[in-house]
mmCIF file of C-alpha atoms and ligand atoms in Angstrom:
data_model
loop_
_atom_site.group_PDB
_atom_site.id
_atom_site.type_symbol
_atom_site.label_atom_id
_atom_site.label_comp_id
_atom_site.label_asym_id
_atom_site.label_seq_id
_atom_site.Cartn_x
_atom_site.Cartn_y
_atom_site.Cartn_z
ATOM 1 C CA UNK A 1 56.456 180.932 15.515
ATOM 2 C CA UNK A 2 52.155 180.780 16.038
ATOM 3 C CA UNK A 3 50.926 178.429 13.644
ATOM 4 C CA UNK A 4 48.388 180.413 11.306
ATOM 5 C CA UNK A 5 45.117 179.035 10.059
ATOM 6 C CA UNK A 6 42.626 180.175 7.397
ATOM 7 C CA UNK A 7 39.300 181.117 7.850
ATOM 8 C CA UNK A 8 36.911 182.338 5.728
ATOM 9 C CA UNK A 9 38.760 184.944 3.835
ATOM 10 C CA UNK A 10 41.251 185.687 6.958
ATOM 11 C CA UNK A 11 44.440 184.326 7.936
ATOM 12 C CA UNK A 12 44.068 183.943 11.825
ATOM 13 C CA UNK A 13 46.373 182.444 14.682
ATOM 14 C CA UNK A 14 46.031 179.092 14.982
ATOM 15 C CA UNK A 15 44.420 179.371 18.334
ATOM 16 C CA UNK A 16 42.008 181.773 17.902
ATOM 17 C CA UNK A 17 40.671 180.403 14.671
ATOM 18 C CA UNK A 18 37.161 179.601 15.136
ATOM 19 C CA UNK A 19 33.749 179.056 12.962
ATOM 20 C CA UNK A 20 30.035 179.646 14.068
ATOM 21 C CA UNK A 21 28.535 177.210 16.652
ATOM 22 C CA UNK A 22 25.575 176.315 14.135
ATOM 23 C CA UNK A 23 28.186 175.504 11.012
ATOM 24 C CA UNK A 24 26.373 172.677 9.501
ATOM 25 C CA UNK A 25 30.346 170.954 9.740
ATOM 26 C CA UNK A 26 29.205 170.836 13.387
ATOM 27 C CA UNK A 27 25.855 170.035 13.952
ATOM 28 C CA UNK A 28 25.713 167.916 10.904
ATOM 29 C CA UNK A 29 29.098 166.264 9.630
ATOM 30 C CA UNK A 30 27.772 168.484 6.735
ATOM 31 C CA UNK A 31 31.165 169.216 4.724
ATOM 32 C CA UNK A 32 33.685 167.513 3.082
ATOM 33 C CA UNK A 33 37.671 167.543 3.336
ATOM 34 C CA UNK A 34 41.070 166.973 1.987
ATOM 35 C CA UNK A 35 44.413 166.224 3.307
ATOM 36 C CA UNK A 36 47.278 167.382 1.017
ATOM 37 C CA UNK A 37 50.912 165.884 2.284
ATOM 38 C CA UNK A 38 53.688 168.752 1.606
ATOM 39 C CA UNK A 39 57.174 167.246 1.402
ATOM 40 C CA UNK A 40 60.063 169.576 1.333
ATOM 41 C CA UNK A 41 57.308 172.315 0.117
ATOM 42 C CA UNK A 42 55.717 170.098 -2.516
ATOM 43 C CA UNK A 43 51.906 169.589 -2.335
ATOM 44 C CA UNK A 44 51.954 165.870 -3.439
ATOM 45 C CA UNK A 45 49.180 165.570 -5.647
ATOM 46 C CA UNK A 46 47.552 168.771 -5.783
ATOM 47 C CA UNK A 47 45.587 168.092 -8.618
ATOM 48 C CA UNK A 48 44.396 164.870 -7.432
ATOM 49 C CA UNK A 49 43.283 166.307 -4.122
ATOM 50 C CA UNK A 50 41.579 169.187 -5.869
ATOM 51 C CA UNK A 51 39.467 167.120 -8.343
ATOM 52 C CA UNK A 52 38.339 164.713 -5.359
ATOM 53 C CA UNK A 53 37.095 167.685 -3.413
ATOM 54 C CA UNK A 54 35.596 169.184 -6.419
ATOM 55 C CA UNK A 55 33.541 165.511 -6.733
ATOM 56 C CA UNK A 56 32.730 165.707 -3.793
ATOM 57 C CA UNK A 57 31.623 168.916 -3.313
ATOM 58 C CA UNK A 58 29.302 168.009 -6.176
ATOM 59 C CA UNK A 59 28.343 165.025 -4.787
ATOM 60 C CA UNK A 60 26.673 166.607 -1.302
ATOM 61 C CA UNK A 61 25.528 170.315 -3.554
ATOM 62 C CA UNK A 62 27.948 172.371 -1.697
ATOM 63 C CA UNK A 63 28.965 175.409 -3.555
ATOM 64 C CA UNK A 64 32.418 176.279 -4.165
ATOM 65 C CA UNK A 65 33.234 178.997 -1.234
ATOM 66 C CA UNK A 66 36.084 180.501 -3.158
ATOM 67 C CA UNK A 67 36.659 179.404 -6.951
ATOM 68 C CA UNK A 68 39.339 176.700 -7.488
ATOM 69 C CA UNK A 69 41.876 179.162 -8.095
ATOM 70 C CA UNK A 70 41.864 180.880 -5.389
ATOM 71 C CA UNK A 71 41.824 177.992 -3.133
ATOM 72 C CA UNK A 72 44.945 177.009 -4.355
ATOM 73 C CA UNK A 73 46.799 180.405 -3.976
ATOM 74 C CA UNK A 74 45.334 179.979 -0.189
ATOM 75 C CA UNK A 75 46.915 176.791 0.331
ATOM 76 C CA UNK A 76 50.083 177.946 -0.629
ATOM 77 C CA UNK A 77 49.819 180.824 1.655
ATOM 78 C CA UNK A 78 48.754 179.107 4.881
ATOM 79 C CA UNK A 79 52.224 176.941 3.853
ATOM 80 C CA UNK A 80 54.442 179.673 3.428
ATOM 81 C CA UNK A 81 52.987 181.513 6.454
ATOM 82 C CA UNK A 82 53.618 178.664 8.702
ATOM 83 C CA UNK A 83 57.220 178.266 7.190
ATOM 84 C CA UNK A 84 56.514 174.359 6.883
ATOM 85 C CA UNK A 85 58.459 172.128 4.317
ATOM 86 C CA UNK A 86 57.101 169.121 5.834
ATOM 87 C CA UNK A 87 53.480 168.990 6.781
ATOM 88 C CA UNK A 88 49.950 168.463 6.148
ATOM 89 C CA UNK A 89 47.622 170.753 4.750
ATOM 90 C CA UNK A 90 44.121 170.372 5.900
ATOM 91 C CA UNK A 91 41.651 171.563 3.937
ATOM 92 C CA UNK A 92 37.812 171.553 4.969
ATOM 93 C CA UNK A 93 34.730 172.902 3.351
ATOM 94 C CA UNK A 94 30.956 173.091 4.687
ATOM 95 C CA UNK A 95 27.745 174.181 4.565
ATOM 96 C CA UNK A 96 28.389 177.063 6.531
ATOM 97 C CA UNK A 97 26.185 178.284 9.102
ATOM 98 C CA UNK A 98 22.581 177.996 9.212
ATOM 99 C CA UNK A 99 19.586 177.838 12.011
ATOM 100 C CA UNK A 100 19.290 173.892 12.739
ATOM 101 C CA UNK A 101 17.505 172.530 10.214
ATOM 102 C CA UNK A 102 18.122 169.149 8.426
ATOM 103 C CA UNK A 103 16.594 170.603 4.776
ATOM 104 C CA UNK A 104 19.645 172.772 3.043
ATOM 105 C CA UNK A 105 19.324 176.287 4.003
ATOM 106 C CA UNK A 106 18.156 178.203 0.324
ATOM 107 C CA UNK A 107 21.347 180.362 0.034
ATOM 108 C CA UNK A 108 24.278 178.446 1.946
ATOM 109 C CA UNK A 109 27.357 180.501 2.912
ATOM 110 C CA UNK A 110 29.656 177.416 2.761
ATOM 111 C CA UNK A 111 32.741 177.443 5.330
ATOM 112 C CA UNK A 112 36.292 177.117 4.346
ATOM 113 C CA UNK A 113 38.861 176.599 6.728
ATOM 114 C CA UNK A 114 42.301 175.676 6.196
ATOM 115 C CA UNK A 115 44.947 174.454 8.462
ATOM 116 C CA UNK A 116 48.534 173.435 8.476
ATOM 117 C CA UNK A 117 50.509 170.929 10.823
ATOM 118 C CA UNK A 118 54.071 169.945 10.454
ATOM 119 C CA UNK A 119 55.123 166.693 10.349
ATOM 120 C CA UNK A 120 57.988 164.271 10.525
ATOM 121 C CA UNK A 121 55.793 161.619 9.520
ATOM 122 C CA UNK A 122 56.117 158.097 10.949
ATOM 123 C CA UNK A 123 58.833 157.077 12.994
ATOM 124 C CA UNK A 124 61.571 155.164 10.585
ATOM 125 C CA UNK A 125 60.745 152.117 12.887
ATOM 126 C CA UNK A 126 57.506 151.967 10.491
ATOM 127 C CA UNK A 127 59.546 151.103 7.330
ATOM 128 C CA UNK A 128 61.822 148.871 8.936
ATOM 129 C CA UNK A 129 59.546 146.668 10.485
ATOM 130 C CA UNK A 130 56.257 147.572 9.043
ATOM 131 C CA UNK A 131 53.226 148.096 10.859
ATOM 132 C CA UNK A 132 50.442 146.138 12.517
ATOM 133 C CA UNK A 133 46.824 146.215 11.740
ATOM 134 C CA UNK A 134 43.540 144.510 13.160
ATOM 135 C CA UNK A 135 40.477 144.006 11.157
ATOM 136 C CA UNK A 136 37.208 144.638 12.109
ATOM 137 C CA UNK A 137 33.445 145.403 10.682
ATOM 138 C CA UNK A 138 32.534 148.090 8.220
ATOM 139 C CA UNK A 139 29.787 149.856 9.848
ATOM 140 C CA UNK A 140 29.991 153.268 7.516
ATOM 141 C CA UNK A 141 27.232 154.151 5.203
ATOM 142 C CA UNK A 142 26.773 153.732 1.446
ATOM 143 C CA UNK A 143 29.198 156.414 -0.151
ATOM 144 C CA UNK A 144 32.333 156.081 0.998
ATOM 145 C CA UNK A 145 33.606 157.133 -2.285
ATOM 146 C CA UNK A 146 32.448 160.782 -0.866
ATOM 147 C CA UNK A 147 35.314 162.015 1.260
ATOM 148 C CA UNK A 148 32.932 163.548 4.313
ATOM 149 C CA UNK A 149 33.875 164.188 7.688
ATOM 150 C CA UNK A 150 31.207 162.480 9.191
ATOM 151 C CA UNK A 151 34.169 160.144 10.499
ATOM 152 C CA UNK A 152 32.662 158.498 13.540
ATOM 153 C CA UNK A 153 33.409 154.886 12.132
ATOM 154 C CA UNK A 154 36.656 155.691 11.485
ATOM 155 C CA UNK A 155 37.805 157.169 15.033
ATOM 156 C CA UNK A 156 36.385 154.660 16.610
ATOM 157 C CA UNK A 157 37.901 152.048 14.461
ATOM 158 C CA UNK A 158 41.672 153.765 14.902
ATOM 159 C CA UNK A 159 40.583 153.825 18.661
ATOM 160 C CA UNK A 160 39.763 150.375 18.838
ATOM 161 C CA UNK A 161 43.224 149.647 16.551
ATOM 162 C CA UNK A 162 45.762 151.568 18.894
ATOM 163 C CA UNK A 163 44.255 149.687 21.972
ATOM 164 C CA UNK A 164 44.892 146.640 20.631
ATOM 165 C CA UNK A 165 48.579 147.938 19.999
ATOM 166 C CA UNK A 166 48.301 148.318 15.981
ATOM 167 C CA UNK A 167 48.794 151.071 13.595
ATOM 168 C CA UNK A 168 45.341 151.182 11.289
ATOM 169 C CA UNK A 169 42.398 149.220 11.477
ATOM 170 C CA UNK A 170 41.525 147.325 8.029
ATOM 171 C CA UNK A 171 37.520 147.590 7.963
ATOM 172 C CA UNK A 172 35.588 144.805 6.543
ATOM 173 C CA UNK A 173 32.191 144.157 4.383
ATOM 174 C CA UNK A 174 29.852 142.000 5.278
ATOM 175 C CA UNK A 175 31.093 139.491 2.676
ATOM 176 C CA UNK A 176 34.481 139.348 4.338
ATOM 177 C CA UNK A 177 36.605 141.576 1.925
ATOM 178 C CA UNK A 178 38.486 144.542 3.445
ATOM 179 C CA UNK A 179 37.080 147.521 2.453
ATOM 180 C CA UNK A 180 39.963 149.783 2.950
ATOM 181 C CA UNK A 181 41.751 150.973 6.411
ATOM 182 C CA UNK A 182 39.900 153.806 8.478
ATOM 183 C CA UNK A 183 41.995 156.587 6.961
ATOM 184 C CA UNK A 184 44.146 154.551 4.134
ATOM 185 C CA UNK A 185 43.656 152.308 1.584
ATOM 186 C CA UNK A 186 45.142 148.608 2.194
ATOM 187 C CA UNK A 187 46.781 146.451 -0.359
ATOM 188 C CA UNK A 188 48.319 142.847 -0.728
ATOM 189 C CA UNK A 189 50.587 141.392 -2.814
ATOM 190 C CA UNK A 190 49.906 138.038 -3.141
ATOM 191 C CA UNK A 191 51.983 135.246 -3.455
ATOM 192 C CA UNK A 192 52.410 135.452 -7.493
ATOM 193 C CA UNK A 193 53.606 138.885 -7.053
ATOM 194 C CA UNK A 194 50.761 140.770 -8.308
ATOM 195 C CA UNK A 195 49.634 143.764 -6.223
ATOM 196 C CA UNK A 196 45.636 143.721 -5.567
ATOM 197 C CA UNK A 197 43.815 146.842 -3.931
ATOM 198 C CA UNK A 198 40.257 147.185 -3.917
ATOM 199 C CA UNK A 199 38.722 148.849 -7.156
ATOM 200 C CA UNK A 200 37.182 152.644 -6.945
ATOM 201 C CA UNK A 201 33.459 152.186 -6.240
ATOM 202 C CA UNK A 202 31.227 153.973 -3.249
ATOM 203 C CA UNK A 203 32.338 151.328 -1.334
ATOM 204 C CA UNK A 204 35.655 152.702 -0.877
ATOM 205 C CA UNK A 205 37.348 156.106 -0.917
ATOM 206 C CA UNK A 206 39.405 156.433 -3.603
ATOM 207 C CA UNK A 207 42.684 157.298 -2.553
ATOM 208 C CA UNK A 208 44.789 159.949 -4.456
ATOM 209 C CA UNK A 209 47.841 158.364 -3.178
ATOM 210 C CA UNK A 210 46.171 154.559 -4.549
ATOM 211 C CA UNK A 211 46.153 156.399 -7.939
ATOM 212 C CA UNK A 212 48.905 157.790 -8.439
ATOM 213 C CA UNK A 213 50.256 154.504 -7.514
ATOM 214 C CA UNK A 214 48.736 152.701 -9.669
ATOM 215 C CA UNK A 215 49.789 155.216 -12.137
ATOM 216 C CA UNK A 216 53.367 154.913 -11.443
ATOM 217 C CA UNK A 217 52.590 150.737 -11.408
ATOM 218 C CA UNK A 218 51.162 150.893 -14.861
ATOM 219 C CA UNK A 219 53.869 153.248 -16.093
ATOM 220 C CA UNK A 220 56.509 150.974 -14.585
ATOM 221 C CA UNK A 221 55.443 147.672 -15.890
ATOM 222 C CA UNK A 222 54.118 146.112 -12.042
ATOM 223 C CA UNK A 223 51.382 143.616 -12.397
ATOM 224 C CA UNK A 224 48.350 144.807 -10.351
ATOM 225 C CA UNK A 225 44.672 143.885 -9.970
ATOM 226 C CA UNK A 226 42.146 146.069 -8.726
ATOM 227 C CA UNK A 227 39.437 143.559 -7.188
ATOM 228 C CA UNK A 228 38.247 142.688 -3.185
ATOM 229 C CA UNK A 229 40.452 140.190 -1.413
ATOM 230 C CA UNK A 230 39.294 138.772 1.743
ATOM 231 C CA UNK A 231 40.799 138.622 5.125
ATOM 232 C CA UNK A 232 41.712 135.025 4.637
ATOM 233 C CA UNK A 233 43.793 136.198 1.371
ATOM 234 C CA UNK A 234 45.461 139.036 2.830
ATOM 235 C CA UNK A 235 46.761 136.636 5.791
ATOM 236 C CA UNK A 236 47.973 134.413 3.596
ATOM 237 C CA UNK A 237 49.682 137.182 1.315
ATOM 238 C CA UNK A 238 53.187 137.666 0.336
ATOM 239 C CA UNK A 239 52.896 141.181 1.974
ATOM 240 C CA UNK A 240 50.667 144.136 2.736
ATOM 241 C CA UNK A 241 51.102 147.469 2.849
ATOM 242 C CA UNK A 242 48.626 150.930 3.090
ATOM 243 C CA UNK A 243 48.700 153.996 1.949
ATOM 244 C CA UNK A 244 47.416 157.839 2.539
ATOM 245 C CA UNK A 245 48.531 161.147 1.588
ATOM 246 C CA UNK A 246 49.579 160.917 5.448
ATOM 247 C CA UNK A 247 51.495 157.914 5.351
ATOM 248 C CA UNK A 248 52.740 158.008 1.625
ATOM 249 C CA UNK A 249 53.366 153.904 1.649
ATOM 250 C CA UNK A 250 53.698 151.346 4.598
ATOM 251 C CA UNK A 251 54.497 148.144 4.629
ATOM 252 C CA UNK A 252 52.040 146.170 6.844
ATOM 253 C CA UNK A 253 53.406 143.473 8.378
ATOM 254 C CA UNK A 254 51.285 142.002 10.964
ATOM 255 C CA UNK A 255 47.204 141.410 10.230
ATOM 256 C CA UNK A 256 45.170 140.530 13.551
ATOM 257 C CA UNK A 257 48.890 139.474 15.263
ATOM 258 C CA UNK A 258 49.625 137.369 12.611
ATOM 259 C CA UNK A 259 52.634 137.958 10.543
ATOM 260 C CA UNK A 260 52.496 138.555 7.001
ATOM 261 C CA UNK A 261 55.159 136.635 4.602
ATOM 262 C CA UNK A 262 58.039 136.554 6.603
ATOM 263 C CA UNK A 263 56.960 138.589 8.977
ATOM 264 C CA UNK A 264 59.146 141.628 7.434
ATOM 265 C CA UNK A 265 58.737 144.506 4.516
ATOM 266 C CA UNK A 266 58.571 143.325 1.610
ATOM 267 C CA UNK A 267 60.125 144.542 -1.974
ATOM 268 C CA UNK A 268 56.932 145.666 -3.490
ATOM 269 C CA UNK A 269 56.208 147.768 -0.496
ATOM 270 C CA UNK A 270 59.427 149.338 -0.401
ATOM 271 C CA UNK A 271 59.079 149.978 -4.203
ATOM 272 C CA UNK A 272 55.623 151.483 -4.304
ATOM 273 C CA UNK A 273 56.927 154.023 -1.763
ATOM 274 C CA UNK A 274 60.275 154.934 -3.612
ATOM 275 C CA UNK A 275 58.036 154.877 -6.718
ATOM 276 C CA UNK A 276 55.344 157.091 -5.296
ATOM 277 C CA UNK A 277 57.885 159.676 -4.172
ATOM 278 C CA UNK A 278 60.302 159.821 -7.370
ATOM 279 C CA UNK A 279 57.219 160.297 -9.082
ATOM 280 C CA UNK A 280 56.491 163.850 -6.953
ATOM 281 C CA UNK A 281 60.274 164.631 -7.457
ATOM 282 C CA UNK A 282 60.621 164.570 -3.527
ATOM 283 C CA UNK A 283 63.091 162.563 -1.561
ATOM 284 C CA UNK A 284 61.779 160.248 1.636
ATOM 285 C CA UNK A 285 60.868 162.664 4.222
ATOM 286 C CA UNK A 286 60.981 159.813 6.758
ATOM 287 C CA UNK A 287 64.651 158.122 5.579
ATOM 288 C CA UNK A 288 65.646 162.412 5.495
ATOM 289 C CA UNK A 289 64.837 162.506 9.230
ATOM 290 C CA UNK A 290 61.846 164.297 8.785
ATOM 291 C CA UNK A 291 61.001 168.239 9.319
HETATM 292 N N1 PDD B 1 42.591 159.822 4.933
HETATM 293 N N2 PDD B 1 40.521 155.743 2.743
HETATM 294 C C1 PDD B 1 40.100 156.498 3.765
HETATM 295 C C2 PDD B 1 38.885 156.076 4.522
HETATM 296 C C3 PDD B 1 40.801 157.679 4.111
HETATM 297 O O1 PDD B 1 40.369 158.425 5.118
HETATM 298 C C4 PDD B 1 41.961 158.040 3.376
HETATM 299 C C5 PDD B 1 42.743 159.264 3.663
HETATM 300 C C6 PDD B 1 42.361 157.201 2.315
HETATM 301 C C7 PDD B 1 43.559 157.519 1.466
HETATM 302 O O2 PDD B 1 43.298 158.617 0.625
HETATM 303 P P1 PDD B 1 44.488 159.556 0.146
HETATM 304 O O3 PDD B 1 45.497 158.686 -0.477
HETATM 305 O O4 PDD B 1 43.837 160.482 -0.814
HETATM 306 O O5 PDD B 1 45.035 160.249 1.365
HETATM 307 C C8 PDD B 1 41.608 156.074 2.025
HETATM 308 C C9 PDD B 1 43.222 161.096 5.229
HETATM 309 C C10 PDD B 1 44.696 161.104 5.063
HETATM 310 C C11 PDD B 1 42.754 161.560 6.597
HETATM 311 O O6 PDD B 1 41.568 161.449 6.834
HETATM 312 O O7 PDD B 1 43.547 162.047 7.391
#
């Protein structure tokens, strides 16, 4: 079955979806996106997803292309039409096209394009033995909090990451606190038992899947902290885990080839995740075998 994309007002074959060669997106990183996890044909977190893009649409003065309505009944569409229970929606929105120009063109025509992937998700070797992660230096700019798909940093953080055999690589300030992973948020649990994750600020972006987590933690009774931790902390931590709307909840388990606690998941991590997804009314995609 052709995969089927969205662009601009037409649903297209996957491979013959295309935008104009001077989209701002492309010469510019101009645009902002969000990735919206479907699990058994749930979009986890809709709302969530479609407030951040509306922030950050704001943020950069990018006009809505379609109105918020709309975009919704389009996501739903490009899932049906690719008949996928388990995937992820990809959602991107630009400045549109425009003759090169770093000033804003006067009347944008902002770009919407809309893709869908299926997924199985990580391997269940993830959750059993967790996953590896090396740190290295923030080099972003100031507004993280903006999610923007100028993501340079980030690719060539994962790069560096899966060469040196891990999963995700944590990023770190200047200061020596993690900022958050190069497409995740990362989180420790310290010895105590309290789960700590960096709070929202334009340092970091604010994950949907970190809030509705620490929803569900609040709701639940689980001690958390929002504040930095340092690299030193986080290797001395009872666990560590990360999560995305890609990756739901991971336990991390090795930090720059060191082992974290014990060296295997840990309780809180497995809880966060079973929390997370009894809180979308969804069962594990991963422990379900995937698609
Ligand atoms: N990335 N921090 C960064 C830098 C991210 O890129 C992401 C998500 C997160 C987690 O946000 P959320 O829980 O809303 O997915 C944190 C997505 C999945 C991506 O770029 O593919």
């Amino acid at each position: 079955m052709p995969r089927i994309a969205y662009v601009n007002g037409r649903y297209v074959p996957h491979v013959a979806a295309s935008v104009h060669i001077e989209d701002r997106g492309f010469q510019f990183a101009d645009g902002v996106y969000e990735v919206v996890t479907v699990i058994a044909g749930t979009l986890m977190d809709e709302e969530g997803h479609l407030a951040r893009l509306t922030r950050s649409l704001k943020e950069l003065s990018i006009p809505w292309p379609v109105k918020p309505r709309t975009l919704r009944m389009i996501m739903r569409e490009v899932v049906r039409r690719n008949r996928s229970a388990n995937a992820l929606l990809y959602i991107q929105i630009t400045r549109g096209p425009a003759p090169r120009d770093f000033k804003f063109p006067a009347e944008p025509t902002p770009t919407l394009v809309i893709t869908c992937r299926r997924t199985s998700f990580q391997p269940a070797s993830a959750l059993e033995k967790g996953v590896a992660v090396i740190t290295l230096p923030d080099i972003r700019w100031q507004r993280r909090d903006i999610k923007s798909i100028s993501l340079l940093p980030q690719a060539l953080g994962k790069q560096q990451a899966v060469q040196a055999g891990a999963f995700e690589g944590w990023q770190v300030d200047p200061d020596g606190f993690v900022t958050e992973g190069c497409s995740s948020n990362a989180w420790i649990v310290t010895k105590q038992g309290m789960l700590v994750t960096r709070p929202a600020s334009h340092a970091i972006l604010n994950g949907i899947t970190r809030q509705t987590i620490l929803a569900c933690a609040t709701q639940e009774g689980i001690a958390f902290e929002e504040r930095a931790f340092t690299v030193a902390e986080a290797l001395d931590a009872a666990e560590a885990l990360m999560t995305s709307a890609g990756t739901i909840a991971l336990p991390v388990t090795r930090i720059d080839g060191q082992p974290i606690g014990d060296g295997r998941p840990g309780p809180l991590a497995k809880r966060v995740r079973e929390m997370y997804l009894a809180h979308g009314g969804v069962a594990d995609p991963v422990r379900a075998g995937g698609v």
